[in-house]
PDB file of C-alpha atoms in Angstrom:
ATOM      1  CA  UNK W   1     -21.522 -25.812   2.990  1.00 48.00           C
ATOM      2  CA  UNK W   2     -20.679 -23.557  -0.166  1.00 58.00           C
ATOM      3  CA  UNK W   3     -17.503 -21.114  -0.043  1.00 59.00           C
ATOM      4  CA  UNK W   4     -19.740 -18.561   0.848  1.00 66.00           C
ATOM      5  CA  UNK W   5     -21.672 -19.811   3.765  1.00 73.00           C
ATOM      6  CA  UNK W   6     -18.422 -20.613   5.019  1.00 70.00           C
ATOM      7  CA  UNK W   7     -17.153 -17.061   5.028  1.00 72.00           C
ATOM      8  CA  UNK W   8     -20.155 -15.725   6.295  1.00 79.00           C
ATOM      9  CA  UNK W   9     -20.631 -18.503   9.136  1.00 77.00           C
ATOM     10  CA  UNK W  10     -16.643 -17.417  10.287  1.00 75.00           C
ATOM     11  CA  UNK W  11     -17.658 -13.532   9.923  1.00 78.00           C
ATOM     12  CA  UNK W  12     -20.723 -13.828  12.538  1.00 79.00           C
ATOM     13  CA  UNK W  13     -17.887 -16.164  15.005  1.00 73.00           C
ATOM     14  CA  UNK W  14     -15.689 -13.125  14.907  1.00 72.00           C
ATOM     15  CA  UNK W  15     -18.746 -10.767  15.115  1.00 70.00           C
ATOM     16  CA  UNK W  16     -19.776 -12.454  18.644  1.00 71.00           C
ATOM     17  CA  UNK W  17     -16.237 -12.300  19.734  1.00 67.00           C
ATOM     18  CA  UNK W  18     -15.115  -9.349  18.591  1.00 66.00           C
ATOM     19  CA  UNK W  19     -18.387  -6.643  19.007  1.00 68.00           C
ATOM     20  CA  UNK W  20     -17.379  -5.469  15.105  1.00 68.00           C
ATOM     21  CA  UNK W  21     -19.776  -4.790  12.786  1.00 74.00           C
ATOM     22  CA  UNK W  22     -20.169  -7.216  10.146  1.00 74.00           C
ATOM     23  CA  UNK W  23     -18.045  -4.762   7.430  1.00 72.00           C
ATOM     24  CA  UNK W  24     -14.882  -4.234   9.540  1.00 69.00           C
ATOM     25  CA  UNK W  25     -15.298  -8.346  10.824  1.00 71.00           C
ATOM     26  CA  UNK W  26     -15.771  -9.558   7.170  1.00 71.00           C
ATOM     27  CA  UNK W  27     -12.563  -7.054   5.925  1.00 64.00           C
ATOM     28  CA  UNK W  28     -10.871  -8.987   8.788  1.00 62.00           C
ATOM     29  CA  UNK W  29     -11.300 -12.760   8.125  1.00 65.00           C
ATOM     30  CA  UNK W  30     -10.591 -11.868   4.616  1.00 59.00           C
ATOM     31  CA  UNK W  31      -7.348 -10.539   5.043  1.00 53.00           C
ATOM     32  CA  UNK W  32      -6.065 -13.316   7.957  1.00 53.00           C
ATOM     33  CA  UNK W  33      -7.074 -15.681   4.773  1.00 52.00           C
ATOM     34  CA  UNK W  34      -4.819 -14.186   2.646  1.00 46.00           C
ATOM     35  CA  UNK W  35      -0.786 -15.297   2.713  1.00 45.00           C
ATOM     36  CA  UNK W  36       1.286 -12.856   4.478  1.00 52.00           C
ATOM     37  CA  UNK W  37       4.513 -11.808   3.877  1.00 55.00           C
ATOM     38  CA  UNK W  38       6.977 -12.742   6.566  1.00 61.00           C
ATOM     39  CA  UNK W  39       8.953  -9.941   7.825  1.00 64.00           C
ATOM     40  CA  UNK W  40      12.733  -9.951   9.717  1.00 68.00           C
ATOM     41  CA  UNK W  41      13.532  -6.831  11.582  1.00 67.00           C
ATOM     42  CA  UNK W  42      17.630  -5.907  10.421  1.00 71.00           C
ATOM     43  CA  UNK W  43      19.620  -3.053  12.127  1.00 71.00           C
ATOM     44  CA  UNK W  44      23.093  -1.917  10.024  1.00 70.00           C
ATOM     45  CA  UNK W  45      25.361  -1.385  12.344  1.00 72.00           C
ATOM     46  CA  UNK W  46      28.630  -1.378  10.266  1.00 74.00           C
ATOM     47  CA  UNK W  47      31.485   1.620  10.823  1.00 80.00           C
ATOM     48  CA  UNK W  48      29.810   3.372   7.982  1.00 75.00           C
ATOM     49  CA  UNK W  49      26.236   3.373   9.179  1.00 73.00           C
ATOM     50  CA  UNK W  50      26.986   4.362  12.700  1.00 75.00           C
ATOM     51  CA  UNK W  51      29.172   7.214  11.390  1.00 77.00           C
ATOM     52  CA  UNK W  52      26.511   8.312   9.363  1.00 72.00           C
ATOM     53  CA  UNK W  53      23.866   7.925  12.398  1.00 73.00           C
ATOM     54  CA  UNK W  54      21.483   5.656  10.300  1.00 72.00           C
ATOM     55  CA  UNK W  55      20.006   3.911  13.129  1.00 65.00           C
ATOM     56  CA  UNK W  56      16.768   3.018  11.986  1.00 67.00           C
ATOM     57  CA  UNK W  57      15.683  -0.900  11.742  1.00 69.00           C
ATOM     58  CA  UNK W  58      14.856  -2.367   8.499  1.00 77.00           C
ATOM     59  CA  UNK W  59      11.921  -5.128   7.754  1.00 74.00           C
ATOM     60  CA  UNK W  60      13.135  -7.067   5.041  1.00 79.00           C
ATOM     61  CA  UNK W  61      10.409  -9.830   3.196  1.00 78.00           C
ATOM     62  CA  UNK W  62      12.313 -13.357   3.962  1.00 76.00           C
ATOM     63  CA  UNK W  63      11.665 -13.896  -0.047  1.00 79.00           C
ATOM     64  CA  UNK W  64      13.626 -10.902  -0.704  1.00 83.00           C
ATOM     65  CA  UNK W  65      16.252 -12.065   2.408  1.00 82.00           C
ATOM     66  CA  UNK W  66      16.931 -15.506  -0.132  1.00 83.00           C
ATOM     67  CA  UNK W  67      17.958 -13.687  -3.072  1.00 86.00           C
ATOM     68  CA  UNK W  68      20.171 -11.118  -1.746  1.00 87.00           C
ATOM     69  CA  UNK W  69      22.684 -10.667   0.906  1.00 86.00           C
ATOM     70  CA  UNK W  70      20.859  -9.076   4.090  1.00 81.00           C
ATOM     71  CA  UNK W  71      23.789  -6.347   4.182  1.00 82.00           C
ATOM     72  CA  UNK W  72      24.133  -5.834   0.440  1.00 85.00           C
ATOM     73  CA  UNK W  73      20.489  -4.379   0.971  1.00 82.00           C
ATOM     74  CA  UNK W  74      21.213  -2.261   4.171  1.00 82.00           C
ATOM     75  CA  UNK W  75      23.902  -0.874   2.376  1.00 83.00           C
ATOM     76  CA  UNK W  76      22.142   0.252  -0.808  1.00 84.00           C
ATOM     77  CA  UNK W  77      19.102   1.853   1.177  1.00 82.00           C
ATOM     78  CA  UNK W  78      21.649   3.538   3.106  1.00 80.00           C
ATOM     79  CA  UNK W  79      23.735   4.688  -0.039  1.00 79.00           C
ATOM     80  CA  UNK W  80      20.473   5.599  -1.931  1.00 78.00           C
ATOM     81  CA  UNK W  81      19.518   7.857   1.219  1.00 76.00           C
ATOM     82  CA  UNK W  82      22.317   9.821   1.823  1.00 74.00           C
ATOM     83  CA  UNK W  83      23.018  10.413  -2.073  1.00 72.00           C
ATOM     84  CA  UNK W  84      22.169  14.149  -3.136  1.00 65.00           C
ATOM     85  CA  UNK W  85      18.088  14.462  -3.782  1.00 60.00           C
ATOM     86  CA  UNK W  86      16.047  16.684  -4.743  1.00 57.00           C
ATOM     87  CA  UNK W  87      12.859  14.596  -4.076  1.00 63.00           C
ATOM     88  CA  UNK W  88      11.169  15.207  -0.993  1.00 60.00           C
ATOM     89  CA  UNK W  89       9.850  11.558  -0.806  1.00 60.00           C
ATOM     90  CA  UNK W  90      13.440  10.334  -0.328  1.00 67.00           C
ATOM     91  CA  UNK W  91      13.940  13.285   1.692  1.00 64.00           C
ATOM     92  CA  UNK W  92      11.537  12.078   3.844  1.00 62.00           C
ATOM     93  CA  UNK W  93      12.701   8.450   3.769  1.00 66.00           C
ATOM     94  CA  UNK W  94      16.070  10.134   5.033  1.00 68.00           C
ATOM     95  CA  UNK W  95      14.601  11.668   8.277  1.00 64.00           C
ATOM     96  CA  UNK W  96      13.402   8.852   9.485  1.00 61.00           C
ATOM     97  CA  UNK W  97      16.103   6.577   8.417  1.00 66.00           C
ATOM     98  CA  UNK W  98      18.241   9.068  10.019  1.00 65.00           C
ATOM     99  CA  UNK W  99      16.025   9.673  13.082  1.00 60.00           C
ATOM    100  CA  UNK W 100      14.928  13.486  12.054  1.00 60.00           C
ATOM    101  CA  UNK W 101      12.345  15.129  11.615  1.00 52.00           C
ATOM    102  CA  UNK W 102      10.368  14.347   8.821  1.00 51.00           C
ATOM    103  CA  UNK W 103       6.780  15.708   7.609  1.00 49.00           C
ATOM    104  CA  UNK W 104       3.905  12.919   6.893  1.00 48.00           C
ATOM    105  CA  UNK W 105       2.950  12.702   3.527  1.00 47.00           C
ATOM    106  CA  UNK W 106      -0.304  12.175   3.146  1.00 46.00           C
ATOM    107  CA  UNK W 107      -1.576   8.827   1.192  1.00 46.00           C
ATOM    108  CA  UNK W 108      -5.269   8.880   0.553  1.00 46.00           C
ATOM    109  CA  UNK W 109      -7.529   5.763  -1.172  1.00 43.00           C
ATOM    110  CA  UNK W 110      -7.583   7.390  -3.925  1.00 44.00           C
ATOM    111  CA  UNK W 111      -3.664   6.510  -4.565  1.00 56.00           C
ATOM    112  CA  UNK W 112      -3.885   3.177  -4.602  1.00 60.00           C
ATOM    113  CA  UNK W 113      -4.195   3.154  -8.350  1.00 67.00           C
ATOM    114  CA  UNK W 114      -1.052   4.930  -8.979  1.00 68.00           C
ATOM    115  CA  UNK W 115       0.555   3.175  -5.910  1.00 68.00           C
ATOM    116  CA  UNK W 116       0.010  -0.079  -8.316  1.00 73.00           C
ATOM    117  CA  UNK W 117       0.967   1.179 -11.322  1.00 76.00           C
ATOM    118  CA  UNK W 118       4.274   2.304  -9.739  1.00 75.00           C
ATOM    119  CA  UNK W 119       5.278  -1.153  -8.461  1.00 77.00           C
ATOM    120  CA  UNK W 120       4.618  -2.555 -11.668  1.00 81.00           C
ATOM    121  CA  UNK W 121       7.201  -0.088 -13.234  1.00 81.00           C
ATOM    122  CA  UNK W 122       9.306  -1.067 -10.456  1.00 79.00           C
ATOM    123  CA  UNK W 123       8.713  -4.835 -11.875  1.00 79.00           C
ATOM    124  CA  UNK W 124       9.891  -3.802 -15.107  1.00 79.00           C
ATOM    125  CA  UNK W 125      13.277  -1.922 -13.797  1.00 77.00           C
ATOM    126  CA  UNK W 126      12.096   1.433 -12.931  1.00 78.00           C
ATOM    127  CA  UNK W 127      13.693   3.109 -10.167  1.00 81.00           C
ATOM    128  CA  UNK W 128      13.322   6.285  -8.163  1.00 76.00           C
ATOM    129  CA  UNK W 129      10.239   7.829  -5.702  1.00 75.00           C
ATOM    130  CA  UNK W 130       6.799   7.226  -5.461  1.00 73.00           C
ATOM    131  CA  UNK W 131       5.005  10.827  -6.106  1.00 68.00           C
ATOM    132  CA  UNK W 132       2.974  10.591  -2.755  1.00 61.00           C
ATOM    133  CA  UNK W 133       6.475  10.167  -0.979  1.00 63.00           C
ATOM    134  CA  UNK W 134       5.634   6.180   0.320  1.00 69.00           C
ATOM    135  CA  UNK W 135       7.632   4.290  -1.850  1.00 76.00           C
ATOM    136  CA  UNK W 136      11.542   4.164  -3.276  1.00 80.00           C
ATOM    137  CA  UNK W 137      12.307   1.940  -6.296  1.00 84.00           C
ATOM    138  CA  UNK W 138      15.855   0.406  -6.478  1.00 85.00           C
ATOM    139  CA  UNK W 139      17.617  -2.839  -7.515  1.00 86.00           C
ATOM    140  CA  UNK W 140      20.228  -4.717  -5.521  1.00 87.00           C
ATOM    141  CA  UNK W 141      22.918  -7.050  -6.989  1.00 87.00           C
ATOM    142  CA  UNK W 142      21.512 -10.558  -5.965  1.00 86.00           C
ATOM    143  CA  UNK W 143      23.029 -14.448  -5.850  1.00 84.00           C
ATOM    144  CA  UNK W 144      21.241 -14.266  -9.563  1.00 84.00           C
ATOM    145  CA  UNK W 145      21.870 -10.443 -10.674  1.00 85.00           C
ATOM    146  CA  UNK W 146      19.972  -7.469 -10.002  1.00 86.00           C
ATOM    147  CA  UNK W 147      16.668  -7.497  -7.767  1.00 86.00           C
ATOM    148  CA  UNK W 148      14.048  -5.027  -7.618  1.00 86.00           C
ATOM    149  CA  UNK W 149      13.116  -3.502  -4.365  1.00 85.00           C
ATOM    150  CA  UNK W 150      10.614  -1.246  -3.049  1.00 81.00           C
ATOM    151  CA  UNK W 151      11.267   0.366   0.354  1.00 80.00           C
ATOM    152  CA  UNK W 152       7.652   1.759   2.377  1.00 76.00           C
ATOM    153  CA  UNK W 153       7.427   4.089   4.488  1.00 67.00           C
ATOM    154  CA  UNK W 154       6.134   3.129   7.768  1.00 57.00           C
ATOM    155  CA  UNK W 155       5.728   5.947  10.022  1.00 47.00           C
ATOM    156  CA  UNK W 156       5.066   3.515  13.240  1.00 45.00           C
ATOM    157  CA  UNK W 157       7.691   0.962  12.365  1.00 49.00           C
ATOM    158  CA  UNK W 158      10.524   0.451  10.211  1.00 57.00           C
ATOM    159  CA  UNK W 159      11.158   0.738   6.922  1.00 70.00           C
ATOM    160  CA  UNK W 160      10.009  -2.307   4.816  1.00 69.00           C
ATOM    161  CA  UNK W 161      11.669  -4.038   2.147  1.00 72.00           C
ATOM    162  CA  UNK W 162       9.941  -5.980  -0.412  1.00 72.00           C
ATOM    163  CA  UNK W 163      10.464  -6.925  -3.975  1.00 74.00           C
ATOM    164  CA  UNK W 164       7.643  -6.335  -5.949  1.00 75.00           C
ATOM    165  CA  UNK W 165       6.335  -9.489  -6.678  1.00 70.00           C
ATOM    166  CA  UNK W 166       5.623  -9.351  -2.704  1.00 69.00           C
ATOM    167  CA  UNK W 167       3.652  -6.194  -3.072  1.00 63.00           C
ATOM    168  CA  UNK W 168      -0.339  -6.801  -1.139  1.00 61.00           C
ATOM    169  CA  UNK W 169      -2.836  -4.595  -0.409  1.00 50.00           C
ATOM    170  CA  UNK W 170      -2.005  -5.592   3.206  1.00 50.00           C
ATOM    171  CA  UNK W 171       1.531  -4.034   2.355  1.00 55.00           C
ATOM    172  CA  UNK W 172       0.258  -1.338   0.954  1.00 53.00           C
ATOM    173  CA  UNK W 173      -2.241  -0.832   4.278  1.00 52.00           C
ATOM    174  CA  UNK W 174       0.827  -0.835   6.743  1.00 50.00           C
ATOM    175  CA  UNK W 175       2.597   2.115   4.474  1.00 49.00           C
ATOM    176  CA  UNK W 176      -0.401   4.259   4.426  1.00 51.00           C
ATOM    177  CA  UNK W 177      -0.762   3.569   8.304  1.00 58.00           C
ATOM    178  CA  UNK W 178      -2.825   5.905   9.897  1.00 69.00           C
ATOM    179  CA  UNK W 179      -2.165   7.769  12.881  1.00 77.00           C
ATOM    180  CA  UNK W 180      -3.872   7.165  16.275  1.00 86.00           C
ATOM    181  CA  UNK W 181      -5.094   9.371  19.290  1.00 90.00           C
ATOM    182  CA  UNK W 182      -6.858   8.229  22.684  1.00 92.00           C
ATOM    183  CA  UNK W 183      -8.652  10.768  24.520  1.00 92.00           C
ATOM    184  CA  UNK W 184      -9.187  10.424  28.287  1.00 90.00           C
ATOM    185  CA  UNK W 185     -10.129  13.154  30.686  1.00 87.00           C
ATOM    186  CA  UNK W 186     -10.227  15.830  28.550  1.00 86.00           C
ATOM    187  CA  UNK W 187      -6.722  14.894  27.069  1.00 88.00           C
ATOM    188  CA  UNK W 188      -5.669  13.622  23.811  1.00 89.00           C
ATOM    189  CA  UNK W 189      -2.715  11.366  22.888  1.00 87.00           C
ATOM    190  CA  UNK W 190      -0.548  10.434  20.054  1.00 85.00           C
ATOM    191  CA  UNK W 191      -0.664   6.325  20.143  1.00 85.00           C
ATOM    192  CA  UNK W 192       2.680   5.717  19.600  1.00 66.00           C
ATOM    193  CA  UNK W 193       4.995   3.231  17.676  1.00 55.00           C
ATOM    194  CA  UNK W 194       4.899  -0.753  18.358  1.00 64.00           C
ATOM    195  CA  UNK W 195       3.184  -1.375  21.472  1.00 80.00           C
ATOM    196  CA  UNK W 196       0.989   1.361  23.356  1.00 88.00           C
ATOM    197  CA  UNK W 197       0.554   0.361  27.022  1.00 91.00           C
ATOM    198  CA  UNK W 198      -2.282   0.963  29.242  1.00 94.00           C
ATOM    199  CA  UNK W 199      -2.275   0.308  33.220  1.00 93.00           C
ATOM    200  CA  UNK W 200      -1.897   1.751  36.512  1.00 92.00           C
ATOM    201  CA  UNK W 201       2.147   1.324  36.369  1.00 89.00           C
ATOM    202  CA  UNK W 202       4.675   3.988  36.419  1.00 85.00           C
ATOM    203  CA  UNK W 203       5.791   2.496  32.953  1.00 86.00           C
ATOM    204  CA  UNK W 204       3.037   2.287  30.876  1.00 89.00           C
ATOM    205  CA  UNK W 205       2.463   4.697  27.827  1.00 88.00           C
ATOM    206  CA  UNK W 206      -1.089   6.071  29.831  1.00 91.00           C
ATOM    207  CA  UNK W 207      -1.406   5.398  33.908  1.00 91.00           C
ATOM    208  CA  UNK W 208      -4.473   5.421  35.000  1.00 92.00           C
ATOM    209  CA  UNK W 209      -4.575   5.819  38.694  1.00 86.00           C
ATOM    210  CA  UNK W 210      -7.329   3.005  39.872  1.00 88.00           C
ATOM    211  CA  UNK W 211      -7.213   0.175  42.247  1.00 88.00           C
ATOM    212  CA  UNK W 212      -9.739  -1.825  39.628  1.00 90.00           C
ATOM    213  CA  UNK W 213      -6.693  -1.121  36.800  1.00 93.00           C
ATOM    214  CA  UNK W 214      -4.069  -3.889  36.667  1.00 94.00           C
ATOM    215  CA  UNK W 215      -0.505  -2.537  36.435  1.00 93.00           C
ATOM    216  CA  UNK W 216      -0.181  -3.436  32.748  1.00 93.00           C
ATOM    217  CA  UNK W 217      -3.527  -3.578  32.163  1.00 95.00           C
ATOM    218  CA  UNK W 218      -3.566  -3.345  28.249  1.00 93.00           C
ATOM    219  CA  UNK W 219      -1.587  -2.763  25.048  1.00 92.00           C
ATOM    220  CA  UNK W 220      -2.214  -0.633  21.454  1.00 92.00           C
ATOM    221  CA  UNK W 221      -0.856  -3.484  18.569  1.00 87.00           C
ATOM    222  CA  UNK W 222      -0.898  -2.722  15.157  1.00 77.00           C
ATOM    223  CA  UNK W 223      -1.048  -5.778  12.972  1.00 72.00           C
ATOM    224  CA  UNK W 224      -3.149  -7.376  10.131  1.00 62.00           C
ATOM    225  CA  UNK W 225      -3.479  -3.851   8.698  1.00 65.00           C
ATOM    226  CA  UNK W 226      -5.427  -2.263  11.860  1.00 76.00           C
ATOM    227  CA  UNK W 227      -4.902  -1.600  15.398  1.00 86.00           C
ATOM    228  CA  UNK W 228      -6.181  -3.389  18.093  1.00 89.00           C
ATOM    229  CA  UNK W 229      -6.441  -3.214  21.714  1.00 92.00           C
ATOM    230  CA  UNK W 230      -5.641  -6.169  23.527  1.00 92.00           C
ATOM    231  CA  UNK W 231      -6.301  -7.067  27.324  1.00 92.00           C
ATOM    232  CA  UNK W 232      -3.085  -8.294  28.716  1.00 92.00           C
ATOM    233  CA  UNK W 233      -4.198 -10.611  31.105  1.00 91.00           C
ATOM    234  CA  UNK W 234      -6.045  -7.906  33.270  1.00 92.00           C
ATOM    235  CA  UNK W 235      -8.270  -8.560  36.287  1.00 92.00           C
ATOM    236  CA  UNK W 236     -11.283  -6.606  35.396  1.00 92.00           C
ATOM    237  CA  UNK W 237     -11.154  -6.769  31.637  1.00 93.00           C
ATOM    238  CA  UNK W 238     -12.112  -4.439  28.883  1.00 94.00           C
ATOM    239  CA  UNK W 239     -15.436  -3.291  28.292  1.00 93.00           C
ATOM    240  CA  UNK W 240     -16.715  -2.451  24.553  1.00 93.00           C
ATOM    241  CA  UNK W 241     -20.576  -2.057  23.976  1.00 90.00           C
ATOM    242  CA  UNK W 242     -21.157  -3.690  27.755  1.00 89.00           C
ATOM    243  CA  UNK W 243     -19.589  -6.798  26.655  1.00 91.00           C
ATOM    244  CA  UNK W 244     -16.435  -7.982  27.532  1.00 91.00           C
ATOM    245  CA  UNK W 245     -13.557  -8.431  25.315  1.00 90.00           C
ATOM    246  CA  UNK W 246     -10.420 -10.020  24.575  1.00 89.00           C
ATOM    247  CA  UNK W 247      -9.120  -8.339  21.650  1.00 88.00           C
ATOM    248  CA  UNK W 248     -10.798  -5.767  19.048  1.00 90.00           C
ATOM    249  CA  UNK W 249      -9.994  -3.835  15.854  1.00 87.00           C
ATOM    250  CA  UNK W 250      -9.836  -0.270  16.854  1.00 91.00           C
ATOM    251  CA  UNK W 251     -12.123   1.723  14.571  1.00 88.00           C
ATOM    252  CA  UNK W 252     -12.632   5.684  14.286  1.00 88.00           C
ATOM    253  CA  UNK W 253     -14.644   6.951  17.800  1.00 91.00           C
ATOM    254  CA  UNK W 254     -14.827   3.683  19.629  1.00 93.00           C
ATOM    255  CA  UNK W 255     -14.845   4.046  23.127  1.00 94.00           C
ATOM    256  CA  UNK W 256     -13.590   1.034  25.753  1.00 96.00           C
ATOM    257  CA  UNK W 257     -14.213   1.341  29.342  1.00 94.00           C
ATOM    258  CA  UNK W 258     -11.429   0.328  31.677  1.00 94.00           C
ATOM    259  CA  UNK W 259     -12.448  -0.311  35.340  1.00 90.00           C
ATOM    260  CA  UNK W 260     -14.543   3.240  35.432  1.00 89.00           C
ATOM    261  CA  UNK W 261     -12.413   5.242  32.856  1.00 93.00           C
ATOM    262  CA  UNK W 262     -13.870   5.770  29.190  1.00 94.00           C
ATOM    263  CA  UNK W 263     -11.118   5.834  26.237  1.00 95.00           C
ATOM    264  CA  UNK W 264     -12.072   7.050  22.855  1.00 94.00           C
ATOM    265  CA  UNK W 265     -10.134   6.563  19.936  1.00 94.00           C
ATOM    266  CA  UNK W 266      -9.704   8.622  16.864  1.00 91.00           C
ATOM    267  CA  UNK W 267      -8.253   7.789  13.648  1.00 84.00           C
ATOM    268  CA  UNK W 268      -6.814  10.139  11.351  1.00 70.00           C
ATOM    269  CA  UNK W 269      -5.076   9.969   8.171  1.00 53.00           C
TER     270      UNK W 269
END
């Protein structure tokens, strides 16, 4: 079977499990093929940090983790932040870092050009902002001199640390995350950060009051670039298209029936 059949054999197996259309499955099984970057969540919690009230957590690539000290990296974000700008993209890096307010700026497709071309000048020993306010450019003294690094912003996560070499458009995806709603009865809300629950519980993110809802009856993920709603084990399942489903990449205006409530999702940038 050539490469090709292959790919599109796997995209019709996630088509019949999934409900996608073939576009969003065949973006899908292209991107699980491709290497990802591992990620390890860091919190600074040394005197200076908690004075300062930068309380954020920090992904850090494991590739980047190997060539510099963990806390050598902390520290310089945190240095870098808190240094005098005029430059509303570290400005914004700030508020969250520092837990304030902070306006999204907005990162269209269009970007991604200049998106590259700034990380290769970050290759080369360029520092400073991105101009559409996602990305900081700094070095780090490593185990074998001075690493690049480019911090994302993530407005449903943490900051992420990468060096450039570990730049991917699946990187690039999670910085230019977009933002999520659910309507239900005539209501809208913001999906919000990690892990959005859905269920009949007192502490879920949105109750809904039915005996045919389990407590925890499902969860908003973001991952691979997308979010998803997953059933969490539920009784009566999750209903997309009249079929039953596991999992599924959330797209713009799909609607998912739970027991006899309708969701519908809306994506926005």
């Amino acid at each position: 079977m050539t490469r090709k059949r292959k790919l599109k054999r796997r995209v019709r197996e996630r088509q019949a499990r999934t409900g996608e259309s073939y576009t969003t499955a065949r973006r899908q099984v292209v991107e699980r093929a491709a290497p990802a970057v591992p990620l390890v969540e860091l919190v600074d919690i040394t005197p200076q940090a908690i004075a300062l009230g930068f309380r954020c957590e920090i992904a850090i690539a494991s590739t980047l983790a190997a060539r510099v000290e963990p806390a050598a990296v902390l520290a310089r974000v945190r240095d870098e932040l808190v240094r005098p700008h005029a430059d509303v993209a570290v400005a914004r890096m700030f508020g969250i870092a520092f837990g304030l307010p902070s306006p999204r700026l907005a990162v269209t497709a269009a970007d991604a050009e200049v998106l590259q071309r700034f990380v290769d000048a970050a290759r080369l020993g360029a520092t400073g902002a991105s101009s559409d306010g996602s990305l900081l450019a700094l070095h780090v003294m490593g185990r074998d001199g001075l690493v690049p690094v480019i911090c994302m912003v993530d407005d449903h996560a943490p900051l992420v640390l990468v060096e450039p070499a570990d730049w991917t458009p699946t990187l690039r995806e999670a910085a230019v995350r977009p933002r999520l709603f659910v309507s239900y009865h005539g209501r809208t809300y913001p999906v919000g950060s990690k892990q959005f629950t859905i269920g009949r519980g007192a502490d879920v993110d949105l109750s809904l009051k039915d005996g045919a809802i389990s407590r925890v009856h499902a969860a908003v993920i973001w991952r691979h670039g997308g979010f998803f709603l997953k059933d969490l084990g539920s009784t009566n399942g999750i209903q997309y298209k009249g079929m039953r489903i596991d999992n599924k990449r959330i797209e713009d205006g799909d609607v998912f029936v739970l027991g006899q409530h309708e969701l519908r999702f809306t994506l926005a940038r």
